[in-house]
CSV table of C-alpha atoms and ligand atoms in Angstrom, one decimal:
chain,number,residue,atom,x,y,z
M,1,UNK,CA,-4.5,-29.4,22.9
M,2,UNK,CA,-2.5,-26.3,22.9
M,3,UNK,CA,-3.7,-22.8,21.8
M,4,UNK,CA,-0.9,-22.1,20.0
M,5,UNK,CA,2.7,-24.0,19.6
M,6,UNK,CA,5.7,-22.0,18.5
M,7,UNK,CA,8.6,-23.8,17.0
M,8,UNK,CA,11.8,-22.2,17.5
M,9,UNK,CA,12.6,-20.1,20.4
M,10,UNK,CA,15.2,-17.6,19.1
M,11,UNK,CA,14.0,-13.5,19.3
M,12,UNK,CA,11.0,-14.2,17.8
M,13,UNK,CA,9.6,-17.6,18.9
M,14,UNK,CA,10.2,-16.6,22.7
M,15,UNK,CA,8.9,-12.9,22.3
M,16,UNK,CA,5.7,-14.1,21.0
M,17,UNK,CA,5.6,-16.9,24.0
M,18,UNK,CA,5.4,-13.9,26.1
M,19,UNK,CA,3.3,-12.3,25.0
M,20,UNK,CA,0.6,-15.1,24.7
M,21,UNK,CA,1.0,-16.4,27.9
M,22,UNK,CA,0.6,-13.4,29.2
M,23,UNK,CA,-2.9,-13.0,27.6
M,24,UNK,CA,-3.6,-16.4,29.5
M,25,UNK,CA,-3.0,-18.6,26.3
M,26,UNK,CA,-1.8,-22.0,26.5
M,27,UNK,CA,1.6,-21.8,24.5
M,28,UNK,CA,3.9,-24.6,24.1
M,29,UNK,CA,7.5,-23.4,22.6
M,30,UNK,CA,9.5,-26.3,21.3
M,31,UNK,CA,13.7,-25.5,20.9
M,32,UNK,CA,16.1,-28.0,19.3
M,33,UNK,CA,18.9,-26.9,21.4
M,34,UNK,CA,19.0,-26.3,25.3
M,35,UNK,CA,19.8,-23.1,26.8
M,36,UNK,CA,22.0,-20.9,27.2
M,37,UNK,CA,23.9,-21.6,23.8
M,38,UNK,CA,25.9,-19.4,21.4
M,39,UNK,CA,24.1,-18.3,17.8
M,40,UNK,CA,25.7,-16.7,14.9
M,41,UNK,CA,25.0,-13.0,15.3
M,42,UNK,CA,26.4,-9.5,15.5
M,43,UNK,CA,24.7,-9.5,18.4
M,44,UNK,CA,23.9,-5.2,17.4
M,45,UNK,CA,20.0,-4.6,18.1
M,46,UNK,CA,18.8,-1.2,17.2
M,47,UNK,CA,17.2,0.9,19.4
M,48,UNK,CA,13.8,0.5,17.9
M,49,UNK,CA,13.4,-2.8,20.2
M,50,UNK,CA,14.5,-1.1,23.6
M,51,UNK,CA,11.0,-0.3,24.7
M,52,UNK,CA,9.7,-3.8,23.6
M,53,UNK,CA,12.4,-5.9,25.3
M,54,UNK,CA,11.9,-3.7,28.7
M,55,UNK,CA,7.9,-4.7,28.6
M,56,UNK,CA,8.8,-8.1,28.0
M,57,UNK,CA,10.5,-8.3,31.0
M,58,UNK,CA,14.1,-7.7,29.9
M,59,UNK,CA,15.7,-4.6,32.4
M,60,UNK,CA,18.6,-3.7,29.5
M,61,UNK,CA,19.0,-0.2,32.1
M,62,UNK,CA,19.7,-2.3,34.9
M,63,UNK,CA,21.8,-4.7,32.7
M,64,UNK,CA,24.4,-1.5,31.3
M,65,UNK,CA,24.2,-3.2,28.3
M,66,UNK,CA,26.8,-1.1,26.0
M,67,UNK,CA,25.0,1.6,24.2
M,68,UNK,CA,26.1,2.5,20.3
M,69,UNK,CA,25.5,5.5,18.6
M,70,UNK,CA,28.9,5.6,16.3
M,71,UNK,CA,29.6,4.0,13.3
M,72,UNK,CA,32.5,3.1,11.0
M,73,UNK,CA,32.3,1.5,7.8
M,74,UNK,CA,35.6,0.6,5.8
M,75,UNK,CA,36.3,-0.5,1.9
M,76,UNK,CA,38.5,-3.2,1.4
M,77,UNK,CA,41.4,-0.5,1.0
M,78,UNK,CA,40.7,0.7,4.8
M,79,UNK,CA,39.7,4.2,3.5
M,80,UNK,CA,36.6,5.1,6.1
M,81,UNK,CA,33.1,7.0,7.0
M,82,UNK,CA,33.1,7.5,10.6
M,83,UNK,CA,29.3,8.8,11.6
M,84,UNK,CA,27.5,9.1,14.7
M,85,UNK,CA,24.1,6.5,14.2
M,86,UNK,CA,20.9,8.6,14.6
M,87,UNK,CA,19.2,5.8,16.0
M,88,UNK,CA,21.7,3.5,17.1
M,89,UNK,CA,21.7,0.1,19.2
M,90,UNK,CA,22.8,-1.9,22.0
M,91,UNK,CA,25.1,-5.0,22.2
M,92,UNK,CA,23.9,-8.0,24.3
M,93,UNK,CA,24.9,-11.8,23.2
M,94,UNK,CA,22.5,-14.1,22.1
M,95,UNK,CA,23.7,-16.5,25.0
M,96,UNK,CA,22.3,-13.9,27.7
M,97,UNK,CA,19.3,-12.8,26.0
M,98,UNK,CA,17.2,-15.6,24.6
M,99,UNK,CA,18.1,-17.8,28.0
M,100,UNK,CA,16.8,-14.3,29.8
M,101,UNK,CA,13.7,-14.6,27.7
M,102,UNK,CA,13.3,-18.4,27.9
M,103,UNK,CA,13.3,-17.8,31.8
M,104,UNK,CA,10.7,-14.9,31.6
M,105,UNK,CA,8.1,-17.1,29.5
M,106,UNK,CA,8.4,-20.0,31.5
M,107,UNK,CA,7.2,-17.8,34.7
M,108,UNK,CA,4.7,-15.9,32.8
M,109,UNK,CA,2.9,-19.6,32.0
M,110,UNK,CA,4.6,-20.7,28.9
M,111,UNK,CA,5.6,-24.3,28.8
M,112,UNK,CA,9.1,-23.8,26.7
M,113,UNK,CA,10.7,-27.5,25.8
M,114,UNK,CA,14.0,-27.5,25.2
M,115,UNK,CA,16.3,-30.0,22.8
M,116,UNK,CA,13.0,-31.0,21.0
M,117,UNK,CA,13.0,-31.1,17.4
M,118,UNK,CA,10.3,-30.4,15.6
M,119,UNK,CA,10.4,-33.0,12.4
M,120,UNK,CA,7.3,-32.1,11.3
M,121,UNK,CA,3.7,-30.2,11.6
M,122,UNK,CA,0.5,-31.7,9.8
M,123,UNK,CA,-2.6,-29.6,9.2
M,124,UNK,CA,-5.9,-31.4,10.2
M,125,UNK,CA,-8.7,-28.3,9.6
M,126,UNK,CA,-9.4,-27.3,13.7
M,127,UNK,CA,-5.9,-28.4,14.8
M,128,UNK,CA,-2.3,-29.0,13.6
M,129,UNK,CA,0.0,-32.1,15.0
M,130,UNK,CA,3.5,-31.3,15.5
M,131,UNK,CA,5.7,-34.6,15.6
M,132,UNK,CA,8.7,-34.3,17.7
M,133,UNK,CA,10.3,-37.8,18.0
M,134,UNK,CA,7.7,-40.2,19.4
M,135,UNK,CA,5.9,-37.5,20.7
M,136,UNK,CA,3.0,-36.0,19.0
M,137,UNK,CA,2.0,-32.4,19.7
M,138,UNK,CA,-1.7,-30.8,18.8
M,139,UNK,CA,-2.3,-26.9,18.7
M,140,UNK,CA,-5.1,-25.1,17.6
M,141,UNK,CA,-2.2,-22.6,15.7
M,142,UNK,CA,1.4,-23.4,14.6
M,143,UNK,CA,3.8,-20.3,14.4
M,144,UNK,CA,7.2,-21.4,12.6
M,145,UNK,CA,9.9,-18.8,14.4
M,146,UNK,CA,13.0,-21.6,13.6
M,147,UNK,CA,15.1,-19.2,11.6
M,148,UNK,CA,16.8,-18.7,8.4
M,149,UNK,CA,16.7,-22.7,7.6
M,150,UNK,CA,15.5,-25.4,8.9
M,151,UNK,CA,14.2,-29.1,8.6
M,152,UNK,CA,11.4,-27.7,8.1
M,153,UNK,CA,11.5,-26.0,5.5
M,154,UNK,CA,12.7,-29.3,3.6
M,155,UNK,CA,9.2,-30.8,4.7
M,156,UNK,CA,7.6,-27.4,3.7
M,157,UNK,CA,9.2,-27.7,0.2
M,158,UNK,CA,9.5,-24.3,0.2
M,159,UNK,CA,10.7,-22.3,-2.8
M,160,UNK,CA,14.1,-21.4,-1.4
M,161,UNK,CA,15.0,-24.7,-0.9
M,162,UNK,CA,13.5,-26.3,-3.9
M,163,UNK,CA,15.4,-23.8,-6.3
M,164,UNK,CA,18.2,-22.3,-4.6
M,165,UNK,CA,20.5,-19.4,-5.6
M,166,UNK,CA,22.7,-19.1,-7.6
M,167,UNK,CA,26.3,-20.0,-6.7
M,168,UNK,CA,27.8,-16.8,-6.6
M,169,UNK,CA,25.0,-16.0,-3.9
M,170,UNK,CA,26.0,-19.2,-1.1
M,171,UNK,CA,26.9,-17.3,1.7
M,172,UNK,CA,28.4,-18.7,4.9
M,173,UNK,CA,28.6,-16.5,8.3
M,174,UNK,CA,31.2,-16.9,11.0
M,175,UNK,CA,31.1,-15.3,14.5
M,176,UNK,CA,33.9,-15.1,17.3
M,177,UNK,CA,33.3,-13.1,20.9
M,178,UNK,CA,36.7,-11.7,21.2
M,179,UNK,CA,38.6,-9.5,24.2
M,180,UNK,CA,39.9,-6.4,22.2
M,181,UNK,CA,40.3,-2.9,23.3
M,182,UNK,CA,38.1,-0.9,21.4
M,183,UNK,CA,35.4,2.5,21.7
M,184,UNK,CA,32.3,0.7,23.4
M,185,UNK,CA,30.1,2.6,21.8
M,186,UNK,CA,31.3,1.7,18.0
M,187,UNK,CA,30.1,-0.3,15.5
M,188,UNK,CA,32.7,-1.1,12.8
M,189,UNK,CA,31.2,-2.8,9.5
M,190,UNK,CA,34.3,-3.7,7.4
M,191,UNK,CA,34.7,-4.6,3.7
M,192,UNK,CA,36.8,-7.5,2.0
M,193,UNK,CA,36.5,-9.2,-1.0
M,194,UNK,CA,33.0,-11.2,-1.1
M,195,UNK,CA,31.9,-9.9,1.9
M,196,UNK,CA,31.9,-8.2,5.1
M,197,UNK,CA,32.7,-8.3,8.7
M,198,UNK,CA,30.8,-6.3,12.3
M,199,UNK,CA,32.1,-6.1,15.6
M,200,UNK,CA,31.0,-4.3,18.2
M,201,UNK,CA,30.5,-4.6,22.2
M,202,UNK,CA,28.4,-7.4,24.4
M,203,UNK,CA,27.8,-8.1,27.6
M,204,UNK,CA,30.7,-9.1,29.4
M,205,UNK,CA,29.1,-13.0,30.7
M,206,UNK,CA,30.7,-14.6,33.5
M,207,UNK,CA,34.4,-14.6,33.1
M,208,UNK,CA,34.5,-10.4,32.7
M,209,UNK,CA,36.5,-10.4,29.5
M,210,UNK,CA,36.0,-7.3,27.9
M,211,UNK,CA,33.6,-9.0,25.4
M,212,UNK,CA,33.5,-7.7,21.2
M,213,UNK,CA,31.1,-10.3,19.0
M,214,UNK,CA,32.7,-10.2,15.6
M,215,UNK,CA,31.1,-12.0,13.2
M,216,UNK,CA,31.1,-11.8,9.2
M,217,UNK,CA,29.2,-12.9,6.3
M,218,UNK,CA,31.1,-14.1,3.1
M,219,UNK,CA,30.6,-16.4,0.3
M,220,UNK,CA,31.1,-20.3,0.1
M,221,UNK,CA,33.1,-19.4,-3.2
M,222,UNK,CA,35.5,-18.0,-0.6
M,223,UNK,CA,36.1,-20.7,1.8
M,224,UNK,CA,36.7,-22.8,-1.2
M,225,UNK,CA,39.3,-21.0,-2.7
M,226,UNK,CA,41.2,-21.4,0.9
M,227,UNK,CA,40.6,-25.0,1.0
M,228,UNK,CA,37.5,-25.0,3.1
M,229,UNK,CA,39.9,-23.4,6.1
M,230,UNK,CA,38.5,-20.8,8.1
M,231,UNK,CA,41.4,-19.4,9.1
M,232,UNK,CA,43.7,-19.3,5.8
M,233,UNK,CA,40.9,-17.4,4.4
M,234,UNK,CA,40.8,-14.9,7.1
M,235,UNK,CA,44.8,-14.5,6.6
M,236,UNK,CA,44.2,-13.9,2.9
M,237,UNK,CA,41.2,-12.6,2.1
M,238,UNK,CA,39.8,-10.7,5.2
M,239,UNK,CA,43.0,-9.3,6.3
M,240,UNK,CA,43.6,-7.7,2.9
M,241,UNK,CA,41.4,-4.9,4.9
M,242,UNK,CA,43.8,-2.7,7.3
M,243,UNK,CA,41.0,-3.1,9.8
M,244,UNK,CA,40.5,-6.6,10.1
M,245,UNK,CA,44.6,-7.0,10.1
M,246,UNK,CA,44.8,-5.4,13.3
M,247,UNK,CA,41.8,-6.9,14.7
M,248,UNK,CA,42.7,-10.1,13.6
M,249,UNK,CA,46.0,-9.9,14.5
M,250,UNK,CA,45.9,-8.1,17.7
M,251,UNK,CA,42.6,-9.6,19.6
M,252,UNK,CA,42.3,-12.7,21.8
M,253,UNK,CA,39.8,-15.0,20.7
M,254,UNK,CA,37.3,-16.1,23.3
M,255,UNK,CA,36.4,-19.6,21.7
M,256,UNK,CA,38.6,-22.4,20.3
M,257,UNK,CA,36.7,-22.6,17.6
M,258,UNK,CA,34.2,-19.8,15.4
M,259,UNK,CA,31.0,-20.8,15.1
M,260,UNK,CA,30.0,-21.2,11.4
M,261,UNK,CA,26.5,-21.8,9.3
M,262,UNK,CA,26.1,-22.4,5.4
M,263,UNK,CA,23.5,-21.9,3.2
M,264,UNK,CA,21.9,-18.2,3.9
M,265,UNK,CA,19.3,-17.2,2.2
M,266,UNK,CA,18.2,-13.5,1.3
M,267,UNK,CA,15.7,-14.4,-1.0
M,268,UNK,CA,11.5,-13.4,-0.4
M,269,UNK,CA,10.3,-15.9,1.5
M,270,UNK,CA,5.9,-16.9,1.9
M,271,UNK,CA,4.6,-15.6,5.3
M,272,UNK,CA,2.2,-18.1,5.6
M,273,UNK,CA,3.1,-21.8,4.4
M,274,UNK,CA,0.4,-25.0,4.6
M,275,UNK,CA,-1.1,-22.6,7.7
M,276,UNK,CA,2.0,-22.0,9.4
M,277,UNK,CA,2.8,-18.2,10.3
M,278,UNK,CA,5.8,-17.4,10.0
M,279,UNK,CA,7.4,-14.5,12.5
M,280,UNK,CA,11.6,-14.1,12.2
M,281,UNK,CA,14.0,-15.3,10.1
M,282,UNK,CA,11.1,-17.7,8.7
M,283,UNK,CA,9.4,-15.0,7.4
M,284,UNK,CA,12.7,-13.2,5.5
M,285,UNK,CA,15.6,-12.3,6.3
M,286,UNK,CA,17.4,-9.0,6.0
M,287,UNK,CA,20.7,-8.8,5.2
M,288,UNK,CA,22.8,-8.3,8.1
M,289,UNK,CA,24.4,-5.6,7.3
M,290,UNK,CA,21.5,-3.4,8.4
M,291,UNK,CA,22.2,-5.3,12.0
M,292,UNK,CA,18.2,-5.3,12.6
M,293,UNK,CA,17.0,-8.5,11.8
M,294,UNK,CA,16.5,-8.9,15.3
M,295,UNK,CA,14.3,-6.0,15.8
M,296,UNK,CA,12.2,-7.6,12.7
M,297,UNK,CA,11.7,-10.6,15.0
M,298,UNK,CA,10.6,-8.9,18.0
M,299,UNK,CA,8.4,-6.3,15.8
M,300,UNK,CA,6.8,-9.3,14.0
M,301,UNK,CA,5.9,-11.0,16.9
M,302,UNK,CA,4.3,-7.7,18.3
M,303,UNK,CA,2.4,-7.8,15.4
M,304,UNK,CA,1.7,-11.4,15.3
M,305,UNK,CA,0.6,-11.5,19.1
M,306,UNK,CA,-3.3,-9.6,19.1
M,307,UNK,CA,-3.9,-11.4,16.0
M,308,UNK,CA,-3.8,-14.6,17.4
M,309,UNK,CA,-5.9,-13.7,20.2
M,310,UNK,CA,-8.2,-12.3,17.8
M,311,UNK,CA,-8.3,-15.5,16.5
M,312,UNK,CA,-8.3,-17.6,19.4
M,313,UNK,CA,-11.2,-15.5,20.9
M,314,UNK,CA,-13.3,-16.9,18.3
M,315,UNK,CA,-13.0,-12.7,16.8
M,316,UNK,CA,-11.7,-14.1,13.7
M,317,UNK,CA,-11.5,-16.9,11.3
M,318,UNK,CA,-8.1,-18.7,10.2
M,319,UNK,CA,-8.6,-17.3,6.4
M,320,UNK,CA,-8.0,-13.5,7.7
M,321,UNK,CA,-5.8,-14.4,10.8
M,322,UNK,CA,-3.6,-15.3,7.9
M,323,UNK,CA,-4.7,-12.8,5.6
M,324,UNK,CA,-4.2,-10.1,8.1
M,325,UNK,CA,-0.8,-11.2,9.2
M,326,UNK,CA,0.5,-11.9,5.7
M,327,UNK,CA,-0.6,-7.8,5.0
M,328,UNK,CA,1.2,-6.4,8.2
M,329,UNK,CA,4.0,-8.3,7.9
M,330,UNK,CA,4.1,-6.8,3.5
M,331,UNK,CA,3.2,-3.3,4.8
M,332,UNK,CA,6.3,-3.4,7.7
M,333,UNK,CA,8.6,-4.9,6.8
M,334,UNK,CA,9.2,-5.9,2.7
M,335,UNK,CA,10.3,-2.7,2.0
M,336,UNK,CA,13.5,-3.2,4.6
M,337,UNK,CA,14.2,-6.0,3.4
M,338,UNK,CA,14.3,-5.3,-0.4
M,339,UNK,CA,16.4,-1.6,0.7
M,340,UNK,CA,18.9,-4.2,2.6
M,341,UNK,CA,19.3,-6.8,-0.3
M,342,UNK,CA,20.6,-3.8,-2.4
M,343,UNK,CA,22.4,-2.1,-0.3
M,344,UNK,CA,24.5,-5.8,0.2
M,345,UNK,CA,25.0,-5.3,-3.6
M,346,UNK,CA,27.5,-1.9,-2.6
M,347,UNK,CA,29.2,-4.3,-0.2
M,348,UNK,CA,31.8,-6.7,-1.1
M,349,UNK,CA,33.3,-5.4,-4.3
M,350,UNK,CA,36.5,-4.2,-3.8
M,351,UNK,CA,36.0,-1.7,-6.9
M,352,UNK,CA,32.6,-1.1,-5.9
M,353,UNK,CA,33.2,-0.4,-2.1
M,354,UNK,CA,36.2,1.4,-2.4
M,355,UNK,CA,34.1,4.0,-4.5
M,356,UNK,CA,31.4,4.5,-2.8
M,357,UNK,CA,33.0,4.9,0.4
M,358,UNK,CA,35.0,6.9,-0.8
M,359,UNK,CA,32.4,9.3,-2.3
M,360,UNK,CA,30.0,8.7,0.4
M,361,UNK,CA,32.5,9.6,3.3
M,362,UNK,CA,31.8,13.3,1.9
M,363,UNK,CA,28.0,12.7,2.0
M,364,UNK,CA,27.0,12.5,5.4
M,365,UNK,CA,23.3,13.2,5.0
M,366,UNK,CA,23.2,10.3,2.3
M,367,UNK,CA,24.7,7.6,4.6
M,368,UNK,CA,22.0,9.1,7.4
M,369,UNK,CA,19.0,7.8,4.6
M,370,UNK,CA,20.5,5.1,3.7
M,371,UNK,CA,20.6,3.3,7.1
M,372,UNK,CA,17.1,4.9,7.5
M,373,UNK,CA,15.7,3.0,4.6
M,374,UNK,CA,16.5,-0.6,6.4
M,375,UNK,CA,15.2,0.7,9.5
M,376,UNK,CA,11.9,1.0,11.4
M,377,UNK,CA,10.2,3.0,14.1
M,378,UNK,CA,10.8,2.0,17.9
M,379,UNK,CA,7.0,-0.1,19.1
U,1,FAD,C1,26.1,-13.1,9.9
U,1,FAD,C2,24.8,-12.6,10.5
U,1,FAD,C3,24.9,-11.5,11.4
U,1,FAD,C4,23.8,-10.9,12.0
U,1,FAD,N1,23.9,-9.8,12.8
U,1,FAD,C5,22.8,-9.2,13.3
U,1,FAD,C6,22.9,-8.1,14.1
U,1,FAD,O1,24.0,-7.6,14.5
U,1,FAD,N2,21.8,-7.5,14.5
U,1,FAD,C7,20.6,-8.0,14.2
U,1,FAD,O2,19.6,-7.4,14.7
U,1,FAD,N3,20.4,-9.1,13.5
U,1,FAD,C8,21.5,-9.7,13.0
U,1,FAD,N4,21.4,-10.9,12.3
U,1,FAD,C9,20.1,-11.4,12.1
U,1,FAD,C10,19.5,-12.1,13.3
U,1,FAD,O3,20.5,-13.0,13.8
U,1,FAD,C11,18.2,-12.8,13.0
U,1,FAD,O4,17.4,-12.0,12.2
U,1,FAD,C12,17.5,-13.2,14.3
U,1,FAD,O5,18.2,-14.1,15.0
U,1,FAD,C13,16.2,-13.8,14.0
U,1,FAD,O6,15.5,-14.4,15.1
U,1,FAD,P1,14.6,-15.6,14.9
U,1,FAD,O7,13.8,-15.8,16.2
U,1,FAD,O8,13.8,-15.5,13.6
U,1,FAD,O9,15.5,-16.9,14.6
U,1,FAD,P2,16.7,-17.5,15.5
U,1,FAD,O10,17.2,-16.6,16.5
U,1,FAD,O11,17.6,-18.1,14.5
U,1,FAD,O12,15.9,-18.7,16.3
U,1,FAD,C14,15.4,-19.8,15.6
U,1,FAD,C15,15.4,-21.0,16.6
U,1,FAD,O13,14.7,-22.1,16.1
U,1,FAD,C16,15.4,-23.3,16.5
U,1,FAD,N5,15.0,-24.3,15.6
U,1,FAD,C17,15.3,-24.4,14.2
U,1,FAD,N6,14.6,-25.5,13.7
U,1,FAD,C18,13.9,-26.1,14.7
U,1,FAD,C19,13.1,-27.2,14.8
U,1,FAD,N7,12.8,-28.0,13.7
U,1,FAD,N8,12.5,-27.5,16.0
U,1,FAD,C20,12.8,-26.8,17.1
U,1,FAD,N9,13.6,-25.7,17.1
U,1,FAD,C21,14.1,-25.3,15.9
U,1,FAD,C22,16.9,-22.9,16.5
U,1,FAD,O14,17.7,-23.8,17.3
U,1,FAD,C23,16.9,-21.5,16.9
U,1,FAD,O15,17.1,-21.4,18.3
U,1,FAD,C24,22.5,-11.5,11.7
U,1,FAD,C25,22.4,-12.6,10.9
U,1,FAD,C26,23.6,-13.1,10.3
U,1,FAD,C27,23.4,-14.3,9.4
């Protein structure tokens, strides 16, 4: 019997397998892939999560991960804000960091099990069974950290799934690391029709190409128009943007392929379902244009971590465990979320964008709030 099993370990699932372990829990962490791998990301995390990541174990300084603190966003017609980031980030790929933190939770006691897939989690009262393949798992508390969409929630029935969005709201995301030749300490977020595209600086990985993750979101409406083909839609939708012509044009691709996902979902999500806490992606996502839904993982599970002592100390009961997670989680985060889903409403519209870039580009202070509004304080 396990104190507590985690399923997914992406940001949040392997953050809060830390932290547990540390506390002398007995955590099990299942992943359905096996690390390192690639993830659909910008791969931007804000600055709020430096100290975190540092006391989990993660040495960025010693790293030289890039460090951004400009920003350029562009309408679909290529006119521009250019603004330094009050806050600002630091680019490191997924591929590096969640195998860093996979490694650190192993040796702090954490028993992380890689390329098992959770099918499905029962709740029995004092315990929960996980079933991965002919294995059954028990765990005194589950925490669902699989991201934006899973199995899962297919066997959760949760509302998302059961009545999804409308078609106009489909959206697919596509990433590429690319060698280009750009500031290292820019961010460019960059309009087209139905959607928008981030690139900024990673670490380098083992072959030293000077490494960019660009990655964009855009509608399955989109990809249909260009007969389902990646790259005829980049030629004639995303390249409308003088941007993403050069980019596109100009930088070597570090992958044969992009890697693609279907079917994300902005929409509120339930923080706890059939006793599962959700921490991540699970629990909402924001829209990436505010390039900190990785910080909201990290936070969460910060938040999520004492709580589950609490619990598992015999200090509280599962009714406010729950109850006192679901709170936290509403008092933290909603309000990001909701400022991110319309702010995505400016992005994307060619009229739309090319306006309010236009008019914002002579309202510093204004873009300055509205990036505050999405995000948080460093913890
Ligand atoms: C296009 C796009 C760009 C983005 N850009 C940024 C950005 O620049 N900056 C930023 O901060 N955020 C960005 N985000 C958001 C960010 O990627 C997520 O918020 C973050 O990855 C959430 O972490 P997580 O731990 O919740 O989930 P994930 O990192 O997705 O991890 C979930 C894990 O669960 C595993 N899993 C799923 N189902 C199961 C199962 N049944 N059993 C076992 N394992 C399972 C998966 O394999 C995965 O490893 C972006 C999102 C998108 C869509």
């Amino acid at each position: 019997m396990f104190d507590c099993a985690i399923v997914g370990g992406g940001l949040g699932g392997l953050s809060l397998a830390i932290l547990l372990a540390k506390k002398g829990k007995k955590v099990v962490l299942l992943e359905k892939e096996t690390y390192p791998f690639h993830k659909v990301c910008g791969e931007y995390i804000s600055m709020e999560s430096w100290e975190f990541l540092h006391r989990l174990g993660i040495n960025l300084t010693a790293m030289q991960v890039p460090l951004i603190n400009q920003l350029t966003v562009s309408a679909c017609n290529g006119v521009a804000i250019h603004q330094p980031l009050q806050m600002g980030g630091f680019g490191i790929s997924r591929y590096t960091l969640d195998a860093e933190l996979a490694q650190i939770a192993r040796q702090a006691g954490a028993l992380v099990l890689e390329n098992h897939k959770v099918e499905s989690v029962d709740y029995q009262g004092a315990c929960s069974v996980l079933k991965v393949g002919n294995q059954n798992i028990e765990a005194k508390v589950v925490v669902g950290s699989y991201g934006k969409k899973s199995n899962l929630d297919v066997q959760l029935q949760r509302k998302f799934v059961t009545t999804p969005p409308p078609p106009d709201q489909h959206y697919i995301a596509v990433k590429y690391h690319i060698e280009a030749d750009l500031p290292i300490n820019l961010i460019g977020l960059h309009n087209f029709e139905d959607g928008y595209c981030g690139i900024s600086k990673v670490d380098n990985l083992a072959d030293g190409a000077a490494r960019y993750c660009l990655c964009y979101l855009t509608t399955a409406k989109n990809l249909r128009l260009n007969q389902n083909k990646i790259q005829l839609m980049e030629e004639n939708i995303l390249m409308k943007n003088p941007f993403l012509q050069q980019y596109f044009s100009s930088f070597r691709k570090l992958y044969d392929k992009p890697l693609v996902i279907s079917q994300i979902n902005f929409e509120p999500k339930k923080i706890v379902e059939n006793h599962i806490l959700m921490a991540g992606d699970s629990a909402g996502l924001i829209t990436p244009l505010c390039g900190n839904g990785m910080s909201l993982a990290l936070h969460a599970a910060h938040l999520l971590a004492p709580l589950l002592v609490d619990f598992l100390e015999n200090r509280s009961t599962r009714t406010s465990l729950e109850q006192n997670y679901t709170q936290l989680w509403q008092k933290n985060f909603a309000k990001r979320l909701a400022a991110g889903r319309l702010l995505q409403k400016l992005f994307g519209n060619p009229l739309l964008t090319n306006l309010s870039v236009g008019t914002l580009r002579h309202f510093p202070a204004v873009v300055q709030k509205l990036i505050s509004l999405t995000h948080g304080k460093r913890f």
